Every structure is written in structure tokens, then in C-alpha cells.
Coordinates of N, CA and C in Angstrom, one line a residue:
M1 N 22.9 4.4 7.4 CA 24.2 4.5 7.9 C 25.3 4.5 6.7
V2 N 25.1 3.6 5.6 CA 25.9 3.6 4.6 C 25.8 4.9 3.6
N3 N 24.7 5.4 3.7 CA 24.3 6.6 2.8 C 25.2 7.9 3.5
V4 N 25.1 7.8 4.7 CA 25.7 8.7 5.6 C 27.0 8.8 5.4
C5 N 27.6 7.9 5.5 CA 29.3 7.5 5.5 C 29.7 7.8 3.9
V6 N 28.8 7.5 2.9 CA 29.2 8.0 1.5 C 29.2 9.5 1.4
C7 N 28.0 9.9 1.9 CA 27.9 11.6 1.6 C 29.0 12.3 2.4
R8 N 29.5 11.9 3.5 CA 30.6 12.4 4.1 C 31.9 12.5 3.5
S9 N 31.9 11.2 2.7 CA 33.3 11.0 2.0 C 33.3 11.8 0.9
I10 N 32.4 12.2 0.1 CA 32.4 13.0 -1.1 C 32.1 14.5 -1.0
S11 N 31.6 14.9 0.3 CA 30.9 16.2 0.4 C 32.2 17.1 0.5
P12 N 32.0 18.3 0.2 CA 33.2 19.3 0.2 C 33.2 19.8 1.5
V13 N 34.4 20.5 1.7 CA 34.8 21.2 3.1 C 33.8 22.1 3.3
V14 N 33.3 22.9 2.5 CA 32.3 24.0 2.8 C 31.0 23.4 2.8
H15 N 30.1 24.1 3.5 CA 28.7 23.8 4.0 C 28.0 24.1 2.7
T16 N 27.2 23.2 2.2 CA 26.3 23.3 1.1 C 24.8 23.7 1.6
V17 N 24.1 24.2 0.6 CA 22.8 24.9 1.0 C 21.7 24.0 0.3
S18 N 22.1 23.0 -0.4 CA 21.2 22.3 -1.1 C 21.4 20.7 -1.2
S19 N 20.5 20.0 -1.4 CA 20.9 18.5 -1.5 C 19.8 17.9 -2.6
L20 N 20.4 16.7 -2.9 CA 19.5 15.8 -3.9 C 19.3 14.5 -3.2
M21 N 18.2 13.9 -3.1 CA 18.0 12.6 -2.7 C 17.3 11.8 -3.7
V22 N 17.8 10.6 -4.3 CA 17.5 9.9 -5.4 C 17.0 8.6 -4.6
V23 N 15.5 8.4 -4.7 CA 14.7 7.1 -4.5 C 14.9 6.0 -5.3
D24 N 15.6 5.1 -4.9 CA 15.8 3.7 -5.6 C 15.2 2.4 -5.0
C25 N 13.8 2.3 -5.6 CA 13.0 1.3 -4.9 C 13.1 0.4 -6.0
P26 N 12.6 -1.2 -5.4 CA 12.8 -2.3 -6.3 C 11.7 -2.6 -7.6
G27 N 10.8 -1.7 -7.5 CA 9.6 -1.9 -8.5 C 8.7 -2.9 -8.2
F28 N 7.5 -3.0 -9.0 CA 6.6 -3.8 -8.8 C 7.1 -5.3 -8.7
Q29 N 6.5 -6.0 -7.7 CA 7.0 -7.4 -7.7 C 5.6 -8.4 -8.0
N30 N 5.9 -9.1 -9.0 CA 5.0 -10.0 -9.7 C 5.6 -11.3 -10.0
P31 N 5.7 -12.2 -8.9 CA 6.2 -13.6 -9.1 C 5.8 -14.4 -10.4
A32 N 4.5 -14.2 -10.8 CA 3.9 -14.7 -12.0 C 4.6 -14.5 -13.2
S33 N 5.4 -13.3 -13.4 CA 6.0 -12.8 -14.5 C 7.4 -13.5 -14.6
C34 N 7.6 -14.1 -13.5 CA 8.9 -14.9 -13.5 C 8.7 -16.4 -13.5
G35 N 7.3 -16.7 -13.6 CA 7.2 -18.4 -13.8 C 6.9 -18.9 -12.7
H36 N 6.8 -18.2 -11.5 CA 6.5 -18.6 -10.0 C 5.0 -18.7 -9.9
Q37 N 4.4 -19.8 -9.7 CA 2.9 -20.1 -9.5 C 2.3 -20.1 -8.1
G38 N 3.0 -19.7 -7.1 CA 2.7 -19.9 -5.6 C 2.0 -18.5 -5.2
G39 N 2.1 -17.4 -5.9 CA 1.4 -16.4 -5.5 C 2.4 -15.4 -4.7
A40 N 2.2 -14.2 -4.8 CA 3.1 -13.1 -4.1 C 2.9 -13.2 -2.6
T41 N 3.8 -12.9 -2.0 CA 3.9 -12.9 -0.4 C 3.5 -11.5 0.3
F42 N 3.6 -11.4 1.4 CA 3.3 -10.4 2.3 C 4.3 -9.3 1.9
Q43 N 5.7 -9.6 1.8 CA 6.8 -8.7 1.5 C 6.5 -8.2 0.0
D44 N 5.9 -9.3 -0.8 CA 5.8 -8.3 -2.2 C 4.7 -7.4 -1.9
L45 N 3.7 -7.6 -1.2 CA 2.7 -6.5 -1.1 C 3.1 -5.3 -0.7
C46 N 4.3 -5.3 0.6 CA 4.8 -4.2 0.8 C 5.6 -3.4 -0.2
H47 N 6.4 -4.1 -1.0 CA 7.0 -3.4 -1.9 C 6.0 -2.9 -3.1
N48 N 5.0 -3.4 -3.4 CA 3.9 -2.8 -4.5 C 3.2 -1.8 -3.7
Y49 N 2.9 -1.8 -2.5 CA 2.3 -0.7 -1.7 C 3.2 0.5 -2.0
L50 N 4.4 0.3 -1.7 CA 5.3 1.3 -1.8 C 5.3 2.0 -3.2
Q51 N 5.3 1.2 -4.2 CA 5.3 1.6 -5.8 C 4.1 2.4 -5.8
E52 N 2.8 1.8 -5.4 CA 1.5 2.7 -5.6 C 1.5 3.9 -4.8
R53 N 2.3 4.0 -3.5 CA 2.2 5.4 -3.2 C 3.3 6.6 -3.9
L54 N 4.4 6.0 -4.4 CA 5.2 6.7 -5.1 C 4.4 7.2 -6.5
Q55 N 3.8 6.2 -7.2 CA 2.8 6.6 -8.1 C 2.0 7.7 -7.8
L56 N 1.4 7.5 -6.7 CA 0.0 8.3 -6.4 C 1.0 9.8 -6.0
L57 N 2.0 9.8 -5.7 CA 2.8 11.2 -5.2 C 3.1 11.8 -6.6
F58 N 3.5 11.2 -7.6 CA 3.9 11.3 -8.7 C 2.7 12.0 -9.6
H59 N 1.7 11.1 -9.3 CA 0.2 11.8 -10.0 C -0.2 13.0 -9.6
Q60 N -0.1 13.3 -8.2 CA -0.4 14.4 -7.3 C 0.4 15.6 -7.8
T61 N 1.7 15.4 -7.9 CA 2.4 16.6 -8.2 C 2.6 16.8 -9.9
T62 N 2.3 15.9 -10.6 CA 2.6 16.5 -12.1 C 1.2 16.7 -12.8
I63 N 0.2 16.2 -12.1 CA -1.1 16.4 -13.0 C -2.2 17.2 -12.0
V64 N -2.5 16.6 -10.8 CA -3.4 17.2 -10.1 C -3.1 18.4 -9.6
A65 N -1.9 18.8 -9.0 CA -1.4 20.1 -8.3 C -1.4 21.1 -9.6
P66 N -0.6 20.8 -10.7 CA -0.7 21.8 -11.8 C -2.2 22.3 -12.4
R67 N -3.0 21.3 -12.3 CA -4.4 21.4 -12.8 C -5.1 22.5 -11.7
D68 N -4.9 22.1 -10.5 CA -5.6 23.0 -9.4 C -5.1 24.1 -9.5
R69 N -3.8 24.5 -9.6 CA -3.3 25.7 -9.8 C -3.7 26.5 -11.0
Y70 N -3.9 26.0 -12.0 CA -4.4 26.6 -13.2 C -5.8 27.0 -13.1
A71 N -6.6 26.4 -12.3 CA -8.0 26.6 -11.9 C -8.1 27.8 -10.9
Q72 N -7.1 27.7 -10.1 CA -7.0 28.9 -9.0 C -6.6 30.4 -9.9
E73 N -5.9 30.3 -10.8 CA -5.6 31.3 -11.8 C -6.5 31.5 -12.9
H74 N -7.5 30.9 -12.8 CA -8.8 31.1 -13.7 C -8.2 31.0 -15.2
I75 N -7.3 30.0 -15.5 CA -6.7 29.7 -16.6 C -7.4 28.4 -17.1
E76 N -8.0 28.5 -18.4 CA -8.9 27.5 -19.0 C -7.9 26.4 -19.7
L77 N -8.1 25.1 -19.2 CA -7.2 24.0 -20.0 C -8.1 23.0 -20.5
K78 N -7.8 22.6 -21.9 CA -8.4 21.7 -22.4 C -8.0 20.2 -22.2
C79 N -8.7 19.5 -21.2 CA -7.9 18.5 -20.8 C -8.8 17.1 -21.6
D80 N -7.9 16.1 -21.9 CA -8.4 14.8 -22.5 C -9.2 14.3 -21.5
D81 N -10.4 13.8 -21.9 CA -11.4 13.1 -21.1 C -10.9 12.0 -20.4
L82 N -9.8 11.2 -20.8 CA -9.1 10.1 -20.0 C -8.3 10.6 -18.9
A83 N -7.8 12.0 -18.9 CA -7.2 12.6 -17.8 C -8.1 12.8 -16.5
E84 N -9.3 12.8 -16.8 CA -10.4 13.2 -15.8 C -10.8 11.9 -15.2
N85 N -10.7 10.8 -15.8 CA -11.1 9.4 -15.4 C -10.2 9.0 -14.0
E86 N -10.9 8.7 -13.1 CA -10.3 8.2 -11.8 C -9.3 7.1 -11.9
I87 N -9.9 6.1 -12.8 CA -9.3 5.0 -13.0 C -7.7 5.3 -13.5
Y88 N -7.6 6.2 -14.0 CA -5.8 6.4 -14.5 C -5.2 7.1 -13.2
S89 N -6.0 7.1 -12.2 CA -5.1 7.6 -10.9 C -4.8 6.3 -10.1
P90 N -3.7 6.3 -9.3 CA -3.5 5.2 -8.3 C -4.3 5.3 -7.0
N91 N -5.1 6.5 -6.9 CA -5.8 6.6 -5.7 C -6.7 5.6 -5.5
P92 N -7.5 4.9 -6.1 CA -8.6 4.0 -6.1 C -7.7 2.8 -5.4
L93 N -6.5 2.3 -5.9 CA -6.1 1.2 -5.2 C -5.4 1.4 -3.9
V94 N -4.7 2.7 -3.9 CA -4.0 3.0 -2.7 C -5.1 3.3 -1.6
S95 N -6.3 3.7 -1.8 CA -7.4 3.8 -1.0 C -7.7 2.5 -0.6
L96 N -8.0 1.4 -1.4 CA -8.3 0.1 -1.0 C -7.4 -0.6 0.0
L97 N -6.0 -0.1 -0.2 CA -5.0 -0.8 0.8 C -4.8 0.1 2.2
D98 N -4.9 1.4 2.2 CA -4.8 1.8 3.3 C -5.8 3.1 4.0
R99 N -6.9 2.8 3.4 CA -7.9 4.1 3.9 C -8.3 3.6 5.2
T100 N -8.5 4.9 5.9 CA -9.2 4.7 7.3 C -10.6 5.1 7.6
S101 N -11.5 4.4 8.1 CA -12.9 4.7 8.2 C -13.1 5.9 9.1
Q102 N -14.3 6.6 8.9 CA -14.7 7.8 9.6 C -15.1 7.2 11.2
N103 N -15.3 5.9 11.3 CA -15.8 5.3 12.5 C -14.9 4.7 13.0
V104 N -15.2 3.9 14.2 CA -14.3 2.9 15.0 C -14.5 1.8 14.4
M105 N -13.2 0.9 14.0 CA -13.4 -0.3 13.2 C -14.0 -1.4 14.4
I106 N -15.1 -2.1 13.8 CA -15.8 -3.0 14.6 C -15.9 -4.3 13.7
R107 N -15.4 -5.4 14.1 CA -15.4 -6.8 13.6 C -16.8 -7.2 13.4
T108 N -17.2 -7.1 12.2 CA -18.6 -7.5 11.8 C -18.7 -8.2 10.7
S109 N -19.8 -8.9 10.4 CA -20.0 -9.9 9.4 C -21.4 -9.1 8.4
Q110 N -21.4 -7.8 8.6 CA -22.7 -7.2 7.9 C -22.2 -7.1 6.4
P111 N -22.8 -7.4 5.4 CA -22.4 -7.6 4.2 C -22.7 -6.3 3.4
D112 N -23.6 -5.3 3.9 CA -24.0 -4.2 3.1 C -23.2 -2.8 3.9
L113 N -21.9 -2.9 4.1 CA -21.2 -1.8 4.7 C -21.2 -0.4 3.9
R114 N -21.3 0.7 4.5 CA -21.3 1.9 3.9 C -19.9 2.2 3.4
D115 N -19.8 3.0 2.4 CA -18.5 3.3 2.0 C -17.6 3.7 3.3
V116 N -18.3 4.8 4.0 CA -17.6 5.4 5.2 C -17.1 4.4 6.2
D117 N -17.8 3.1 6.4 CA -17.4 2.2 7.2 C -16.3 1.3 6.7
R118 N -15.9 1.3 5.5 CA -14.7 0.5 4.8 C -13.4 0.8 5.3
W119 N -12.5 -0.2 5.7 CA -11.3 0.0 6.2 C -10.5 -0.6 5.2
G120 N -9.2 -0.1 4.8 CA -8.3 -0.6 3.8 C -7.7 -2.1 4.2
L121 N -7.1 -2.6 3.3 CA -6.5 -4.1 3.4 C -5.7 -4.1 4.6
L122 N -4.6 -3.2 4.7 CA -3.8 -3.1 5.6 C -4.3 -3.0 7.2
W123 N -5.2 -2.0 7.0 CA -5.9 -1.9 8.6 C -6.8 -3.3 8.8
L124 N -7.3 -3.9 8.0 CA -8.2 -5.1 8.2 C -7.1 -6.0 8.7
L125 N -5.9 -6.2 8.0 CA -4.9 -7.2 8.3 C -4.6 -7.0 9.8
D126 N -4.3 -5.8 10.2 CA -3.8 -5.2 11.4 C -4.7 -5.6 12.4
E127 N -6.0 -5.6 12.2 CA -7.0 -5.9 13.3 C -7.1 -7.4 13.6
E128 N -7.1 -8.1 12.3 CA -7.2 -9.6 12.3 C -6.0 -10.1 13.2
A129 N -4.7 -9.5 13.2 CA -3.6 -10.0 13.5 C -3.7 -10.0 15.1
V130 N -4.3 -9.0 15.7 CA -4.4 -9.0 17.1 C -5.8 -9.6 17.8
Y131 N -6.6 -10.0 16.9 CA -7.9 -10.5 17.3 C -7.6 -12.1 17.6
P132 N -8.1 -12.5 18.8 CA -7.9 -13.9 19.4 C -8.7 -14.7 18.4
G133 N -8.0 -15.9 18.2 CA -8.6 -16.9 17.3 C -8.8 -16.5 15.8
A134 N -8.1 -15.3 15.5 CA -8.3 -15.0 13.9 C -7.4 -15.7 13.1
C135 N -7.7 -16.0 11.7 CA -7.2 -16.8 11.0 C -7.0 -16.1 9.5
D136 N -5.9 -16.6 8.8 CA -5.9 -16.1 7.4 C -7.1 -16.1 6.5
E137 N -7.9 -17.3 6.7 CA -9.0 -17.4 5.9 C -10.2 -16.3 6.5
G138 N -10.2 -16.0 7.6 CA -11.2 -15.1 8.1 C -10.8 -13.6 7.7
F139 N -9.3 -13.3 7.3 CA -9.0 -12.3 6.8 C -9.4 -12.0 5.3
I140 N -9.4 -13.0 4.7 CA -9.8 -13.0 3.3 C -11.3 -12.8 3.2
E141 N -12.1 -13.4 4.2 CA -13.5 -13.3 3.8 C -13.8 -12.0 4.4
R142 N -13.3 -11.2 5.5 CA -13.4 -9.9 5.7 C -13.1 -8.9 4.5
L143 N -12.1 -9.2 3.9 CA -11.5 -8.4 2.9 C -12.6 -8.3 1.7
F144 N -13.3 -9.5 1.4 CA -14.2 -9.5 0.3 C -15.6 -8.8 0.9
M145 N -15.6 -9.2 1.9 CA -17.0 -8.7 2.7 C -17.0 -6.8 2.5
H146 N -15.8 -6.4 2.6 CA -15.6 -5.1 2.5 C -15.8 -4.5 1.0
Y147 N -15.1 -5.2 0.4 CA -15.0 -4.9 -1.1 C -15.6 -5.8 -2.1
R148 N -16.7 -6.3 -2.1 CA -17.4 -7.1 -2.7 C -18.3 -6.5 -4.0
D149 N -18.4 -5.1 -3.9 CA -19.2 -4.4 -4.7 C -18.6 -4.2 -6.1
R150 N -19.4 -3.9 -7.0 CA -19.0 -4.1 -8.6 C -18.0 -2.7 -8.5
D151 N -18.1 -1.7 -7.7 CA -17.1 -0.7 -8.1 C -15.7 -1.1 -7.8
H152 N -15.4 -2.0 -6.9 CA -14.2 -2.6 -6.6 C -13.8 -3.9 -7.3
Q153 N -14.5 -4.3 -8.1 CA -14.0 -5.6 -9.0 C -13.1 -5.3 -10.0
L154 N -12.8 -4.0 -10.6 CA -11.7 -3.6 -11.3 C -10.3 -3.9 -10.7
L155 N -10.3 -3.6 -9.2 CA -9.2 -3.4 -8.4 C -8.9 -4.8 -7.5
L156 N -9.9 -5.5 -7.4 CA -9.7 -6.7 -6.5 C -10.8 -7.7 -6.8
R157 N -10.2 -9.1 -7.1 CA -11.1 -10.2 -7.5 C -10.4 -11.5 -6.7
K158 N -11.2 -12.5 -6.5 CA -10.7 -13.7 -5.7 C -10.0 -14.4 -6.8
A159 N -9.1 -15.2 -6.4 CA -8.4 -16.3 -7.2 C -8.9 -17.6 -6.9
P160 N -8.4 -18.6 -7.6 CA -9.0 -19.9 -7.4 C -8.2 -20.7 -6.2
G161 N -7.1 -20.4 -5.9 CA -6.5 -21.1 -4.7 C -6.9 -20.8 -3.4
T162 N -6.5 -21.5 -2.4 CA -6.9 -21.0 -1.2 C -6.0 -19.8 -0.7
N163 N -6.8 -19.1 0.0 CA -6.3 -17.7 0.6 C -5.7 -16.8 -0.5
Q164 N -6.1 -17.0 -1.6 CA -5.5 -16.1 -2.8 C -6.5 -15.0 -3.3
F165 N -5.9 -13.9 -3.7 CA -6.7 -12.8 -4.2 C -6.0 -12.3 -5.2
V166 N -6.3 -11.3 -6.2 CA -5.7 -10.5 -7.1 C -6.0 -9.2 -7.0
L167 N -4.7 -8.3 -7.2 CA -4.9 -6.8 -7.1 C -4.5 -6.4 -8.3
H168 N -5.1 -5.4 -9.1 CA -4.7 -4.9 -10.2 C -4.0 -3.6 -10.1
H169 N -2.6 -3.8 -9.9 CA -1.7 -2.7 -9.6 C -1.6 -1.9 -11.0
L170 N -0.9 -0.8 -10.7 CA -0.3 0.0 -12.0 C -1.5 0.5 -12.9
Q171 N -2.5 1.1 -12.1 CA -3.7 1.6 -12.9 C -4.7 0.4 -13.6
G172 N -4.4 -0.8 -13.0 CA -5.2 -2.0 -13.8 C -4.3 -2.7 -14.7
T173 N -3.1 -2.4 -14.9 CA -2.3 -2.9 -16.0 C -1.5 -4.3 -15.4
N174 N -1.2 -4.2 -14.1 CA -0.3 -5.4 -13.7 C -1.0 -6.1 -12.7
P175 N -1.8 -7.1 -13.0 CA -2.6 -8.0 -11.8 C -1.6 -9.0 -11.3
V176 N -1.6 -8.8 -10.1 CA -0.5 -9.6 -9.0 C -1.6 -10.6 -8.2
M177 N -1.3 -11.8 -8.2 CA -1.8 -12.8 -7.6 C -1.3 -13.1 -6.2
Y178 N -2.0 -12.8 -5.0 CA -1.5 -13.0 -3.6 C -2.1 -14.0 -2.9
T179 N -1.0 -14.7 -2.1 CA -1.3 -15.9 -1.5 C -1.1 -15.3 0.2
A180 N -2.4 -15.3 0.8 CA -2.3 -14.7 2.0 C -1.9 -15.7 3.4
T181 N -1.5 -16.9 3.0 CA -1.2 -17.8 4.0 C -0.1 -17.3 4.8
G182 N -0.1 -17.3 6.0 CA 0.9 -16.7 7.1 C 0.9 -15.1 7.1
W183 N 0.0 -14.6 6.3 CA 0.0 -13.0 6.7 C -0.3 -12.6 8.1
L184 N -1.2 -13.2 8.8 CA -1.5 -12.7 10.2 C -0.3 -13.0 11.0
K185 N 0.5 -14.1 10.9 CA 1.8 -14.2 11.6 C 2.7 -13.2 11.3
A186 N 3.0 -13.0 10.1 CA 3.9 -11.8 9.9 C 3.6 -10.6 10.4
S187 N 2.3 -10.3 10.4 CA 1.7 -8.8 10.7 C 1.8 -8.7 12.3
R188 N 2.0 -9.8 13.1 CA 1.9 -9.7 14.5 C 3.4 -9.1 15.0
E189 N 2.9 -8.3 16.1 CA 4.3 -7.4 16.5 C 5.2 -8.6 17.2
N190 N 6.3 -8.5 17.2 CA 7.4 -9.5 17.8 C 7.6 -8.8 19.2
P191 N 7.2 -9.6 20.4 CA 7.6 -9.1 21.8 C 8.9 -8.8 21.9
M192 N 9.9 -9.2 21.1 CA 11.5 -8.7 21.4 C 11.5 -7.2 20.7
A193 N 10.7 -6.8 20.0 CA 10.9 -5.4 19.6 C 10.4 -4.3 20.6
R194 N 9.7 -4.7 21.6 CA 9.4 -3.9 22.7 C 10.5 -3.5 23.7
A195 N 11.3 -4.9 23.8 CA 12.4 -4.8 24.7 C 13.9 -4.3 24.0
A196 N 13.8 -4.0 22.6 CA 14.8 -3.7 22.2 C 15.5 -2.4 22.5
V197 N 14.5 -1.4 23.0 CA 15.2 -0.1 23.4 C 15.8 -0.1 24.6
A198 N 15.2 -1.0 25.6 CA 15.6 -1.2 26.9 C 16.9 -1.9 27.0
L199 N 17.1 -2.9 26.0 CA 18.4 -3.7 26.0 C 19.5 -2.8 25.4
L200 N 19.2 -2.0 24.5 CA 20.1 -1.1 24.0 C 20.8 -0.1 25.0
H201 N 19.7 0.4 26.0 CA 20.0 1.3 27.0 C 20.9 0.7 27.9
E202 N 20.5 -0.5 28.2 CA 21.2 -1.4 29.4 C 22.8 -1.9 28.9
S203 N 22.7 -2.0 27.5 CA 24.0 -2.6 27.0 C 25.3 -1.6 27.4
A204 N 26.2 -2.4 27.8 CA 27.6 -1.7 28.2 C 28.6 -1.5 27.1
K205 N 28.1 -1.9 25.7 CA 29.0 -1.8 24.6 C 28.5 -0.8 23.7

């Protein structure tokens, strides 16, 4: 709403045919870098997930898309071997956070899940939040059950504290320790949210 008012106040009388949007995001959140030892919160995870998504968009538009276009035009490019390495892309961590499975999510304790059966951290959290009797400890257990293999140890590892784990953000250069205590409660839908639309329609003001 504030942006709309500002744009209206500075816009010219004549109609324009182009516009520019600048995304101003808060950056990676890492409480340990500020001396806080309690671990990052669920809100910090949301900020960092946004950053990873923006990093992936930048990677796709500036590296992957031009390289694919060169290949379509049959233009040979001498790329550094590092550019071909997937670890330099944000995609592995983004996939760990929000990937969807090809199969229906089933709450299981099976230790040898196939890669197609794995769900991302946010999906696991969403499912645990609506499951009766679920707890934060169970969410952590399921998270490491899905991503306990060696391929994901560069992205996710356990931390010594209760309900704590570490995600290696920014292509592995920014390890952030999270404390998942209270995450299930924060992820549950507030019953008042469903009634908000009806209340607004019924409001006389």
C-alpha cells in the first residue's frame, strides 16, 4: 500500500509503458554472526529461504539460461570446470528445503527412502504440523531420516543442542544453526485466518 501511494505521488501525468521494480530483501540471517548462541528461528529460515530462491533465480538467468542458449545456437563455450559443479548452484539446498515428491507423502520410519520419495524440509514441517500428536523432536527425526545419506551431509548436519541442526547456505559458505523448538506451533494455521474474509465482508466500516 505504501509503495502504491509513493508511486502515485511521483508518477507523471502521462501514462508510462515501462516500470522498474527493485527487490529489497533483508539478506541472510545468521544469529551466531552477531554473538547469539540460541540458534536461528523459523522466521530466520523463511528469510534465508527467500535469499536462496533469489540466488537460484540469479544463477538460472545469468549462468544456466545463457549457456543453454549458446548450446541451442551450436556455439562452443570453454567453461571452467567449477562452473559445471552443481555445488556452486543454490539448487541443491533449495531442493532440500522445498522439493516435492513424485509420490503421495506417507509418514514413515523407513530409513532407506528413494530419492523420488524425499520431501523437502518445508513440506515435512507442514505435514508434521497437522499430524495429531506430532512434536518438534519428531520433525527433526524425520528430517534426518530423509536426508541422512552422504550426498546431503554438505548441506545438512546435526547440531549438539536439542532440536538443533545446521544448514549450509550460500553455496556452503554460510552455515546457520537453527533451533526448531516451537516450529510446529508456528506452522499451524491460525483458525482466525479462515474467518478473516468473512469478517471483512460483514464489517460495516
